[in-house]
Amino acid sequence: MNTGLSDITHSFRSRGEGVGVSIKHGHAQQLLVAAFGYKTLASYQAAKASAEEPDSFDLVHHLILDRDCLSQRVSELGIECDIEQLSHLLSRAFADRLAHVVLHRSYADLTDHIRKEIEHVVENNGRVTGQIDELNHDGIEEVYSDPEVNFVQLQIGMPFIDSIPGHVSLHRDPERSYTGTKIDFQLSLAGERLGRCCYSSFEYEVTHVLLRAPWEDHMSTPRSSQHRLWPDIDEENDASPVRTRAEVVAELLGWKADEVEGIQDVEEMPLDGNSGDMIYGFLLDFTDYASSDEAARIMQEHGTLQFRVGPDFFDGVRYDGWPH
């Protein structure tokens, strides 16, 4: 469709005239590029010519308003219209042409938007709802996440992917036995920075789910940073090995335990950095262990055959011959 600056400018001026705000075409263009972070139309056009801005707005889904730059341009042009009204007109102009574009007042506003999107994704994720169904609860209290993507540092024109942790808190059901009220998750956020203040649509995928043991609900972070199910064990005996290797490998992949029988013996390679003084994790490489069908499934679901896990990933795993 190739919706460009001239199209948005036309809608912007039309919206303004509809509420009694008359802006010259040239001034309107200057205001629009200022909202995108450029002091002049010429600098915006130069950025576009060097592929630092998209050819059109068709692939843009998120725009972050540069309020300081826009305020300065309003003052320089002597336009009698406040920033809030101009922001509203710009938002409506994009809605007229490209309904999918969301204009954000700041990067904090963008982060809040992402947090709400994550909440929707998590509440509708089958793995999460499956864990919720196993607990005695009285509804969802909160879906918490803390996206920390540094959007201004992302390279323009390069796709990015970031990992975001979070948890689901459930209301406790006082009439049933307590089974825990927190489920931890990890989610990937993927997208692309298309220009100085514009970004593509974002793709979300829940990659790991962890059901906390009931006695760890009060902890901000469970003992294991890895996303695997905690066993239902007696708290007085929680030092004993309680899980099979198949169970932890299955949780890592999001499979059933009986589906990893052929790959559960994958060798763990210690990750000890350059000094070798301390192991900070393990690398599990399924390349030489998975069959062609298993490898294809792992690649389809995770995009890699290599997984980095924490140093306590195998804590509590039954050894051969356990408990003798």
mmCIF file of N, CA, C and O in Angstrom, residues 40 92 108 210 213 222 279 295:
data_model
loop_
_atom_site.group_PDB
_atom_site.id
_atom_site.type_symbol
_atom_site.label_atom_id
_atom_site.label_comp_id
_atom_site.label_asym_id
_atom_site.label_seq_id
_atom_site.Cartn_x
_atom_site.Cartn_y
_atom_site.Cartn_z
ATOM 1 N N THR A 40 14.362 18.646 11.224
ATOM 2 C CA THR A 40 13.942 19.211 9.937
ATOM 3 C C THR A 40 13.455 18.111 9.014
ATOM 4 O O THR A 40 13.797 16.927 9.183
ATOM 5 N N ARG A 92 -4.913 9.993 15.465
ATOM 6 C CA ARG A 92 -6.086 9.822 14.616
ATOM 7 C C ARG A 92 -5.702 9.760 13.138
ATOM 8 O O ARG A 92 -6.325 9.043 12.352
ATOM 9 N N ALA A 108 8.317 4.361 28.168
ATOM 10 C CA ALA A 108 7.653 3.757 29.318
ATOM 11 C C ALA A 108 6.239 3.308 28.934
ATOM 12 O O ALA A 108 5.765 2.257 29.370
ATOM 13 N N LEU A 210 7.358 -22.875 34.842
ATOM 14 C CA LEU A 210 7.825 -23.497 36.086
ATOM 15 C C LEU A 210 6.759 -23.375 37.159
ATOM 16 O O LEU A 210 6.333 -22.270 37.503
ATOM 17 N N ALA A 213 7.190 -24.856 43.954
ATOM 18 C CA ALA A 213 6.759 -25.672 45.083
ATOM 19 C C ALA A 213 6.009 -24.778 46.065
ATOM 20 O O ALA A 213 6.315 -23.597 46.177
ATOM 21 N N PRO A 222 12.569 -18.447 42.652
ATOM 22 C CA PRO A 222 12.732 -19.798 43.169
ATOM 23 C C PRO A 222 14.192 -20.206 43.175
ATOM 24 O O PRO A 222 15.030 -19.584 42.535
ATOM 25 N N ILE A 279 31.992 -23.500 37.772
ATOM 26 C CA ILE A 279 30.993 -23.878 36.777
ATOM 27 C C ILE A 279 29.767 -23.009 36.969
ATOM 28 O O ILE A 279 29.191 -22.960 38.056
ATOM 29 N N ALA A 295 15.056 -34.386 16.339
ATOM 30 C CA ALA A 295 15.798 -33.156 16.069
ATOM 31 C C ALA A 295 14.922 -32.145 15.326
ATOM 32 O O ALA A 295 14.955 -30.941 15.615
#
